[in-house]
Coordinates of C-alpha atoms (C1' of nucleotides) in Angstrom, one line a residue:
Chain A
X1 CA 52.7 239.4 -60.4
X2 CA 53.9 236.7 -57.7
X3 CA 53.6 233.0 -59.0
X4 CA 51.0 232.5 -56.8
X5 CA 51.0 228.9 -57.6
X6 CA 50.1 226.4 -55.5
X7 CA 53.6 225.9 -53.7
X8 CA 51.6 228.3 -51.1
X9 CA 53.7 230.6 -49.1
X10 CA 54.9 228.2 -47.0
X11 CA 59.1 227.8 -47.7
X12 CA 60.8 224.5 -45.9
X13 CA 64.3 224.8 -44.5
X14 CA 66.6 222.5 -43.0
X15 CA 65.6 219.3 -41.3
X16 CA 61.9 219.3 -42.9
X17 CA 63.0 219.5 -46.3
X18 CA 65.8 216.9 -45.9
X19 CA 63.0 214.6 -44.8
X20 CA 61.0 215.2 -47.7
X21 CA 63.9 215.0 -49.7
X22 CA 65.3 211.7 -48.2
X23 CA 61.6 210.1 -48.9
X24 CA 61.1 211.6 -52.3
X25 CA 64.6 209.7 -53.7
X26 CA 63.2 206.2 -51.8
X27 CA 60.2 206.8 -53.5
X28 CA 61.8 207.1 -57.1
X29 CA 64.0 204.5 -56.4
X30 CA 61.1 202.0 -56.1
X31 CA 59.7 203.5 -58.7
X32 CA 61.7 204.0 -61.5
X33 CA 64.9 202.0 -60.5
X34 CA 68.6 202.8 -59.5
X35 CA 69.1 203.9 -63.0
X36 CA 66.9 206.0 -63.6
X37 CA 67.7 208.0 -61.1
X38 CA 67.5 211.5 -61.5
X39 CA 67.9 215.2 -59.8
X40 CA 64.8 216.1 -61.7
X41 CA 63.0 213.4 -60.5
X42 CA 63.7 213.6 -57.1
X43 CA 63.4 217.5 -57.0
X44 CA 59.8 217.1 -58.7
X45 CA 58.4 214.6 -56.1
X46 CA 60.3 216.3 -53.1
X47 CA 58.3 219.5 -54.4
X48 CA 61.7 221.5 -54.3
X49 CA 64.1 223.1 -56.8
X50 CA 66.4 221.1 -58.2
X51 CA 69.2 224.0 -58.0
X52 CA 68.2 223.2 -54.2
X53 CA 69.5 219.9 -55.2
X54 CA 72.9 220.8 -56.1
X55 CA 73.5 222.9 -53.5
X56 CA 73.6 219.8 -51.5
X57 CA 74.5 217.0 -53.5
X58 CA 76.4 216.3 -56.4
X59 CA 74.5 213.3 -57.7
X60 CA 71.0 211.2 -57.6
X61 CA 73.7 208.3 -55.6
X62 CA 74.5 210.7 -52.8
X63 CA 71.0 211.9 -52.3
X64 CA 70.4 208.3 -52.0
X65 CA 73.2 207.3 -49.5
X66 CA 72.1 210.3 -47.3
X67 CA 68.6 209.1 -47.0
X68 CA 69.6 205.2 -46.1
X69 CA 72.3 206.8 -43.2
X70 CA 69.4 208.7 -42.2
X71 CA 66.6 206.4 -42.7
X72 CA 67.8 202.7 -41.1
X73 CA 66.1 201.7 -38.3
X74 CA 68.3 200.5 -35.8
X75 CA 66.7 197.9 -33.8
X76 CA 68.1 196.0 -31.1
X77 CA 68.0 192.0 -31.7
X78 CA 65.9 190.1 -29.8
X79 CA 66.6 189.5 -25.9
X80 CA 66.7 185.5 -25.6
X81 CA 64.4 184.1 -23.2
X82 CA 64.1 180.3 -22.8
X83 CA 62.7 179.4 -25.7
X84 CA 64.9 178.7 -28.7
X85 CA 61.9 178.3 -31.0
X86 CA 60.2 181.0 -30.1
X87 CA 63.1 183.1 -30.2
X88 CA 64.5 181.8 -33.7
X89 CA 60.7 182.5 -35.0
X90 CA 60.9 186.1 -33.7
X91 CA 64.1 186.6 -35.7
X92 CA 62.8 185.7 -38.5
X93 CA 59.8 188.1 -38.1
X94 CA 61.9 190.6 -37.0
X95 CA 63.4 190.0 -40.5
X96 CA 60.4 190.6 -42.3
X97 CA 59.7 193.3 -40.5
X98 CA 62.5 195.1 -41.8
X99 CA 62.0 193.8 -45.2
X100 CA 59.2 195.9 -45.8
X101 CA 60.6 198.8 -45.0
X102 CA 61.4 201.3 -47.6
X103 CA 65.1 201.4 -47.0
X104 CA 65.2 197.6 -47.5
X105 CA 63.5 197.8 -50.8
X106 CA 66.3 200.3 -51.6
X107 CA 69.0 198.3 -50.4
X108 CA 67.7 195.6 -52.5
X109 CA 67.8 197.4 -54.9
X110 CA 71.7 198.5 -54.6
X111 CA 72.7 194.9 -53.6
X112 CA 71.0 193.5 -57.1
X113 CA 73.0 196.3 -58.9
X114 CA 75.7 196.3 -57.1
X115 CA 78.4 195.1 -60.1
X116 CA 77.0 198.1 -61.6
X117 CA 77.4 200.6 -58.8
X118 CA 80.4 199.3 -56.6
X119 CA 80.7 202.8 -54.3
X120 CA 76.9 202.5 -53.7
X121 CA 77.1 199.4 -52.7
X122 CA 80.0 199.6 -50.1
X123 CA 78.5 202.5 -48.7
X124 CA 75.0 200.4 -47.8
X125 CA 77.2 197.7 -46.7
X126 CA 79.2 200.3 -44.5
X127 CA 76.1 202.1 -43.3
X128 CA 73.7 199.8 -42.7
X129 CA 74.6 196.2 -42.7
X130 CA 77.5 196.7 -40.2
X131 CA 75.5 199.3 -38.2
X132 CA 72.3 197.1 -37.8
X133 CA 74.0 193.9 -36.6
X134 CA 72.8 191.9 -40.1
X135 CA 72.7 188.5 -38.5
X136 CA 69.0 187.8 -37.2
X137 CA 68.8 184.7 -36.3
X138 CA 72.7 184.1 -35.7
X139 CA 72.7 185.8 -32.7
X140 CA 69.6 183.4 -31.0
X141 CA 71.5 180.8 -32.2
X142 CA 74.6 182.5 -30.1
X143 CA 73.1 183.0 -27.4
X144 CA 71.7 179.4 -26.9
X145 CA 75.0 177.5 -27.7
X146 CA 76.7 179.7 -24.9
X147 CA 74.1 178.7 -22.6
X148 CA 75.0 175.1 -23.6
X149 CA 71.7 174.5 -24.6
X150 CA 72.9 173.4 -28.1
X151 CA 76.1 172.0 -29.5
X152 CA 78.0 175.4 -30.6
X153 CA 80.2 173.5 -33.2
X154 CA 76.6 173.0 -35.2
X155 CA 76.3 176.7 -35.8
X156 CA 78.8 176.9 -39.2
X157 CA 78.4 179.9 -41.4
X158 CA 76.0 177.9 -43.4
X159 CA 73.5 176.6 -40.4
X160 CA 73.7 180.4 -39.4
X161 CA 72.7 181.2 -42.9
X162 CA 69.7 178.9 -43.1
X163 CA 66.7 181.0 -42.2
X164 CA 67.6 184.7 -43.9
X165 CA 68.4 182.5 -46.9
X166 CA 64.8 180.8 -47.1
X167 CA 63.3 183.7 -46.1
X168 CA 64.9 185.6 -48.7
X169 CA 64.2 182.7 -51.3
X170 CA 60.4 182.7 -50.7
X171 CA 60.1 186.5 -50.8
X172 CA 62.3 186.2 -54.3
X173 CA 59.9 183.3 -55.5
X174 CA 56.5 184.6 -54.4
X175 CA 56.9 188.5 -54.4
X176 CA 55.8 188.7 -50.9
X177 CA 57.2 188.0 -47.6
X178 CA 56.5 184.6 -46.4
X179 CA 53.8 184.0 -43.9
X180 CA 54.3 183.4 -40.3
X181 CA 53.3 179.5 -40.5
X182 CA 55.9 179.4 -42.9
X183 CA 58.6 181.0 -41.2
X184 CA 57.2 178.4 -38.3
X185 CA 58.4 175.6 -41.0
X186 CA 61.3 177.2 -42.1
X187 CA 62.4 176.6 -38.3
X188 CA 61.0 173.4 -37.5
X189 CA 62.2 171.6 -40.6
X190 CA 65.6 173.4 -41.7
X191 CA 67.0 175.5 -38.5
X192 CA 66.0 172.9 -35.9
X193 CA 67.4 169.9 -37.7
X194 CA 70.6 171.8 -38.3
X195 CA 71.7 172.2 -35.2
X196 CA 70.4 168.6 -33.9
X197 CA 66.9 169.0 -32.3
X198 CA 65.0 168.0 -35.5
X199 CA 61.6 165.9 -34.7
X200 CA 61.6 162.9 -36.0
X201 CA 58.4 163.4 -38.3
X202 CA 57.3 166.9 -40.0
X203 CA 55.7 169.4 -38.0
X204 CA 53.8 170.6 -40.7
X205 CA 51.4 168.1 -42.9
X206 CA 52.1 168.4 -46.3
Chain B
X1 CA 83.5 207.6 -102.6
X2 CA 81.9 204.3 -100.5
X3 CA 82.3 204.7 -97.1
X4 CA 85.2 202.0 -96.4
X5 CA 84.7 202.3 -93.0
X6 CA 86.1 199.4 -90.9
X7 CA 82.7 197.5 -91.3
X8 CA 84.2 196.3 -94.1
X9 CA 82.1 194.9 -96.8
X10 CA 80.1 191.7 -95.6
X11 CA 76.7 192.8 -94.5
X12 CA 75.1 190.0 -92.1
X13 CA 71.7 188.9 -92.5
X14 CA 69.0 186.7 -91.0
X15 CA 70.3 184.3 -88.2
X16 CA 74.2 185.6 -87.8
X17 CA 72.7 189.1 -87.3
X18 CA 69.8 187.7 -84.8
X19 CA 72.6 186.2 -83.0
X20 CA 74.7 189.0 -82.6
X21 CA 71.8 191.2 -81.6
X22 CA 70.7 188.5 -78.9
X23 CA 74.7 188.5 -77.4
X24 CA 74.9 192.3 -77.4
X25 CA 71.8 193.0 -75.3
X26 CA 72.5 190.3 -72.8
X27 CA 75.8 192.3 -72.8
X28 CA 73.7 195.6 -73.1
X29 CA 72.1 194.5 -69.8
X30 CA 74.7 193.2 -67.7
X31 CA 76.6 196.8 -68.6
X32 CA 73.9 199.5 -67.8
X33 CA 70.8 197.6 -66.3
X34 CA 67.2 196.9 -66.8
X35 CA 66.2 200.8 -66.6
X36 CA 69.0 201.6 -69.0
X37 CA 68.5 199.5 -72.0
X38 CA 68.1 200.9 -74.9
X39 CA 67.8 201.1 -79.2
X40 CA 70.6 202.9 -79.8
X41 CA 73.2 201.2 -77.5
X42 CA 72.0 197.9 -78.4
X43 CA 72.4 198.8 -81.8
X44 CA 76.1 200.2 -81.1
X45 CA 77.0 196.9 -79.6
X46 CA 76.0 195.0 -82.3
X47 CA 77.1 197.4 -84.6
X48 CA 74.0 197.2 -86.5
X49 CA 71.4 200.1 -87.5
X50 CA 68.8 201.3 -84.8
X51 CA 66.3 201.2 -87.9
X52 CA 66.7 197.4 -88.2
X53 CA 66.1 196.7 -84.8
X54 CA 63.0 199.0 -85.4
X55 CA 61.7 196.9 -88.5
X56 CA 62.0 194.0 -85.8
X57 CA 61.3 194.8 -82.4
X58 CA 59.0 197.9 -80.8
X59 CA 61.3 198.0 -77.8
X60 CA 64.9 197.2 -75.5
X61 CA 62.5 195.0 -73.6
X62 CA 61.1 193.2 -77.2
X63 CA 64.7 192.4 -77.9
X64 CA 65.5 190.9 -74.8
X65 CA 62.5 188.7 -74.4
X66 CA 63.7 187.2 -77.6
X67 CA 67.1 186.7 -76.4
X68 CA 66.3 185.1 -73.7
X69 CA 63.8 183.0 -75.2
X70 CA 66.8 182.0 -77.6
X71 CA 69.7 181.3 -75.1
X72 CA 68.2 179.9 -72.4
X73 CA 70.0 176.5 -71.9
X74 CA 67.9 173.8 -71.4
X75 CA 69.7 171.3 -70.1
X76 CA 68.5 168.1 -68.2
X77 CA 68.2 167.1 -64.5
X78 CA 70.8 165.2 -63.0
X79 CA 70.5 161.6 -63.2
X80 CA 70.2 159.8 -60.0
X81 CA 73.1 157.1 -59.1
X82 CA 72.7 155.4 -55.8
X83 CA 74.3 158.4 -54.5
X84 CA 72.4 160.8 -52.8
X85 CA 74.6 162.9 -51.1
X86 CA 77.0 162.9 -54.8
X87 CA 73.9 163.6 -56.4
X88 CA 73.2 166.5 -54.6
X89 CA 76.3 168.3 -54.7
X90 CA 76.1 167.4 -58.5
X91 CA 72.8 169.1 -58.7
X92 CA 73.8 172.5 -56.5
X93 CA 77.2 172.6 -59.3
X94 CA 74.5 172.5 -62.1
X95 CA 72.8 175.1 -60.5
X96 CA 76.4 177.0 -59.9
X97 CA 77.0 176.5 -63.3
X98 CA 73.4 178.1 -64.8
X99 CA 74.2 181.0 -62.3
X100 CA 77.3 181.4 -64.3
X101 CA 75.4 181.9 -67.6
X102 CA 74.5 185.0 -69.2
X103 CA 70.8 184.5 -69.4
X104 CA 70.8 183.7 -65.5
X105 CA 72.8 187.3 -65.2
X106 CA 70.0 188.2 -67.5
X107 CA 67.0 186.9 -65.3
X108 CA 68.9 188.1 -62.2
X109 CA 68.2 191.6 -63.4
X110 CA 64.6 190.4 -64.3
X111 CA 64.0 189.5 -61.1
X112 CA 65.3 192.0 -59.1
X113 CA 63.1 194.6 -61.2
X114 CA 59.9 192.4 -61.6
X115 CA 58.1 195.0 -59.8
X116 CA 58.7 197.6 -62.1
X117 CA 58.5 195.4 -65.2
X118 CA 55.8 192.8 -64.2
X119 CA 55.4 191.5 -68.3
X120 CA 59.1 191.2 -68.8
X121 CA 59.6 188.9 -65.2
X122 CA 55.9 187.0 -66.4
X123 CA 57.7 186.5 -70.1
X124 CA 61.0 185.1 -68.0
X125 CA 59.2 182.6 -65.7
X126 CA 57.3 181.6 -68.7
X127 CA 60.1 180.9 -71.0
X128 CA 63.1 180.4 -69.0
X129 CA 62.1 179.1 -65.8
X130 CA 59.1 177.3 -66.4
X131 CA 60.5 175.6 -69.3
X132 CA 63.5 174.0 -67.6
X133 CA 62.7 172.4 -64.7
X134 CA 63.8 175.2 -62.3
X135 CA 64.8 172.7 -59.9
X136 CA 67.3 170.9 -59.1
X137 CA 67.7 169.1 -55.8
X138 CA 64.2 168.9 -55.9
X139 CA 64.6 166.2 -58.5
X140 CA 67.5 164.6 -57.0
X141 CA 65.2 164.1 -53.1
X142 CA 62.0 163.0 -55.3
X143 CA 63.9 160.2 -56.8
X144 CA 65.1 158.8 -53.5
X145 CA 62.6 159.2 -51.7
X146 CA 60.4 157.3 -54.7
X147 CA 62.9 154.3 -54.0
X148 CA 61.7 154.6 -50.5
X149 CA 65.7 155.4 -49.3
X150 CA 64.5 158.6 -47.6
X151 CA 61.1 159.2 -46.0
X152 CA 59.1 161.1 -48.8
X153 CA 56.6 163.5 -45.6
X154 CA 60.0 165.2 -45.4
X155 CA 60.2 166.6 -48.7
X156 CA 58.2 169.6 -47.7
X157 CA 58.1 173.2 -50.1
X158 CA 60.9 174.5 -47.6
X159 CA 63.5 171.5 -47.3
X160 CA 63.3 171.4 -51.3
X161 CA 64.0 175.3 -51.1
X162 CA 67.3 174.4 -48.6
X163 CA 70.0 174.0 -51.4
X164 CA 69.0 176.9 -54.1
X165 CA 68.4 179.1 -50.9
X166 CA 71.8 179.2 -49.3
X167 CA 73.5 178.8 -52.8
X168 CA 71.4 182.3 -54.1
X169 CA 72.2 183.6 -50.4
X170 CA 76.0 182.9 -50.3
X171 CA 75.9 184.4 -53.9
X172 CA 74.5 187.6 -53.0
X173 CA 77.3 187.8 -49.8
X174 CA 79.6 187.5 -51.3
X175 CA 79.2 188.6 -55.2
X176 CA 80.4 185.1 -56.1
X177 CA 78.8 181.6 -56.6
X178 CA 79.9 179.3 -53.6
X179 CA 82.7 177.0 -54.0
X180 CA 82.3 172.9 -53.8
X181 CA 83.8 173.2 -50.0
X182 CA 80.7 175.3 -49.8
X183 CA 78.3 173.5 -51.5
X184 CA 79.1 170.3 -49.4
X185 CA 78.6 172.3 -46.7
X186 CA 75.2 173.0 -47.7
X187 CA 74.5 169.0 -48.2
X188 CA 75.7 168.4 -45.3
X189 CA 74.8 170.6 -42.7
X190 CA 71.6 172.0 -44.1
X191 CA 70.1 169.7 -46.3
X192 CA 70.8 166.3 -44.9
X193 CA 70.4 167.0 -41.7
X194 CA 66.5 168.1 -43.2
X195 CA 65.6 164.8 -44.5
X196 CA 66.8 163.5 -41.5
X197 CA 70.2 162.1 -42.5
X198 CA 72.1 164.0 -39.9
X199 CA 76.0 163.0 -39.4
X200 CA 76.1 163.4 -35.4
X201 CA 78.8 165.9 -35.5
X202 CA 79.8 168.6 -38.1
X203 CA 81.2 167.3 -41.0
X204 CA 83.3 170.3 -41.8
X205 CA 85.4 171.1 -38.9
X206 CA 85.0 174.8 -38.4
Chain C
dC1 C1' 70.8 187.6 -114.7
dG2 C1' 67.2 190.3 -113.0
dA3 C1' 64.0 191.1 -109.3
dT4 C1' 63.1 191.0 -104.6
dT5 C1' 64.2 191.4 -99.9
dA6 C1' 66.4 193.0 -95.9
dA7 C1' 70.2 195.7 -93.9
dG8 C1' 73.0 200.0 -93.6
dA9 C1' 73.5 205.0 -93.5
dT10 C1' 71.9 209.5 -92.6
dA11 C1' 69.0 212.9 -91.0
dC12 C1' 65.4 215.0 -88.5
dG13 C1' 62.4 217.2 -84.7
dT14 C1' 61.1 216.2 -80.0
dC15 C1' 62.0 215.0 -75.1
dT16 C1' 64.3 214.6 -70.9
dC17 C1' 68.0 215.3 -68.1
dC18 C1' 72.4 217.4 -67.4
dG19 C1' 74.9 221.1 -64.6
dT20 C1' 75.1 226.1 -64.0
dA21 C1' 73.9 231.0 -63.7
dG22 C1' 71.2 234.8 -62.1
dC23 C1' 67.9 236.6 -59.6
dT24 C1' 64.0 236.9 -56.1
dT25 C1' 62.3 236.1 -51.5
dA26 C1' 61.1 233.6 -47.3
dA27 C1' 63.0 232.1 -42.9
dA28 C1' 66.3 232.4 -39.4
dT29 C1' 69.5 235.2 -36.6
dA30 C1' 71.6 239.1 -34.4
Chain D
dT1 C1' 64.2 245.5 -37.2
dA2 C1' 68.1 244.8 -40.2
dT3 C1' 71.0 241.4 -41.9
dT4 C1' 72.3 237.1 -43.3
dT5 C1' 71.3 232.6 -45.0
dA6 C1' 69.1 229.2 -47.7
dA7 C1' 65.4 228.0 -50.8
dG8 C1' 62.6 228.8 -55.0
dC9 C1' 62.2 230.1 -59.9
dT10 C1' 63.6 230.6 -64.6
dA11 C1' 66.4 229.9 -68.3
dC12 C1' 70.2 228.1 -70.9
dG13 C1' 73.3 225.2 -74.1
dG14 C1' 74.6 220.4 -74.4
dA15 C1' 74.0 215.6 -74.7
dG16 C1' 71.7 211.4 -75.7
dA17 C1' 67.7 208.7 -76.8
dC18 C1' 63.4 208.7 -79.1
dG19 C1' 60.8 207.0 -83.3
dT20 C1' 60.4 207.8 -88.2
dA21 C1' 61.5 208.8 -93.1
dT22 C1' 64.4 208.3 -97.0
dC23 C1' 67.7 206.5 -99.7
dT24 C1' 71.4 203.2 -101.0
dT25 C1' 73.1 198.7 -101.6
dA26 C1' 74.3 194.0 -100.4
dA27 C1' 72.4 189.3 -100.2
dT28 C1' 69.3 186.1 -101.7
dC29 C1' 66.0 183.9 -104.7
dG30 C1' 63.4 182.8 -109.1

DNA sequence: CGATTAAGATACGTCTCCGTAGCTTAAATA
DNA sequence: TATTTAAGCTACGGAGACGTATCTTAATCG
């Protein structure tokens, strides 16, 4: 008697089944948590075996680091046009865009863990923060002070910091990524007034 | 024949065994996470039996609560001098400081895993964060802007946010809290600049 | 001092995950 | 089509944690 179970008769090979696979362990991760991570776990919800698994990888970590090489997105930052504001807004957007991706949730969850599991969290650093460019705003702010459109010796490491940082505060405080009015008054009242172009009353009521 | 073990023959009771259990989960936590706490390692680290954790808590997570609820510092706000920018600084070390604490490693953890433990990150806000006053430049800007020495429409959610923001991001960078050079940074170029207190040029040459 | 209370020690069956072995079989390749 | 390659399946002993039960005994209280 064949299992005839419902697996079908359908057997995945090669790049198919690495995709499942590379979703499956992002999917436990947000689930159960960096340490639970498990071959079992990650066999059972890829719907393979987990003597597939091993054939591949020796540990729950390395499935993981395969899917986040595999998995980041890549994006160019954004082209500067003549609008700081504008552009320093769509930075921050692009932020949040990337925030909810799944492979941002799982290098959250590295970076939070990251006393815990030093290797794991040199390889995100490695793989994705220096291969994505990081700095979202920064490079607006770059790209403006070279243009001499504002003073260059304003953007410190600290000025450059201000927008990720409240962006990643809010998310941290409310559980959800802030809104766009907000990253509008994250600009106007903490990146603008860095860097010297502050108004001289709040842009938003409050 | 007694066991004459190297647990010698005082057997603790009441508060000096409370305490001991409280230290060793906080330790319990930092060493193997939020996902990996457990009866029997607590327990080990306190070298206590699991069965009297059992006769008081139902879980790791039970024990913790109660930890927290126990260690969690309470200190006051920084009085204000007529020194706003001292004040401050004095008010981002206090925070520094807290951050150095076990509990904060503690509710780091919390926080990082609140979607996967929702009642343990409600029980923290709760206890810990609701209970002190969470925040601390906040208090400082309130009192000067009540003596009418800085204009109080500028004290918006997001300039309040300024300090704790690029303090928790720098921490996360760079896996340690910032350093005073750092944290007048912060005043400096980030938060005065907010409330409209701007030097004209950098104040830390850079 | 005697009685009561709470902690320590040990043991147990059950689960889940570990890593590996062996075998079968579908998919790709020559 | 015949062969090779890679995936699926099952099973195993070992480890660690689970939650509970039982018994002993130190500390505390009346």
């Amino acid at each position: 008697m064949t299992k005839a179970r419902t697996e079908a008769r359908t057997r995945r090979r090669g790049g198919e089944l690495l995709r499942s696979i590379h979703a499956a362990v992002l999917a436990e991760l947000a689930e159960v948590g960096l340490g639970r991570l498990t071959m079992e776990g990650i066999a059972r919800r890829a719907g393979t075996a987990k003597t597939s698994l091993y054939r591949r990888w020796a540990s729950p970590h390395d499935v993981l680091l395969d899917a986040i090489h595999d998995e980041h997105p890549e994006e160019a930052a954004s082209p500067a046009a003549d609008d700081l504001r504008g552009d320093l807004l769509r930075a921050l957007q692009q932020l949040v865009a990337w925030m909810q991706t799944p492979t941002a949730a799982a290098a959250a969850a590295i970076v939070a863990e990251r006393k815990r599991y030093p290797e794991l969290a040199a390889a995100l650093y490695e793989r994705v923060f220096d291969a994505r460019g990081g700095r979202f705003t920064l490079t607006v702010l770059r790209h403006y002070a070279a243009h001499g459109q504002i003073d260059a010796r304003r953007i410190t490491p600290v000025v450059a910091d201000i927008g990720e940082a409240l962006v990643l505060k809010h998310a941290l405080d409310a559980d959800a990524p802030p809104s766009d009015e907000q990253l509008a008054a994250i600009v106007d009242e903490a990146i603008l007034p860095a860097i010297g172009l502050g108004l001289d009353r709040p842009v938003t009521a409050r």
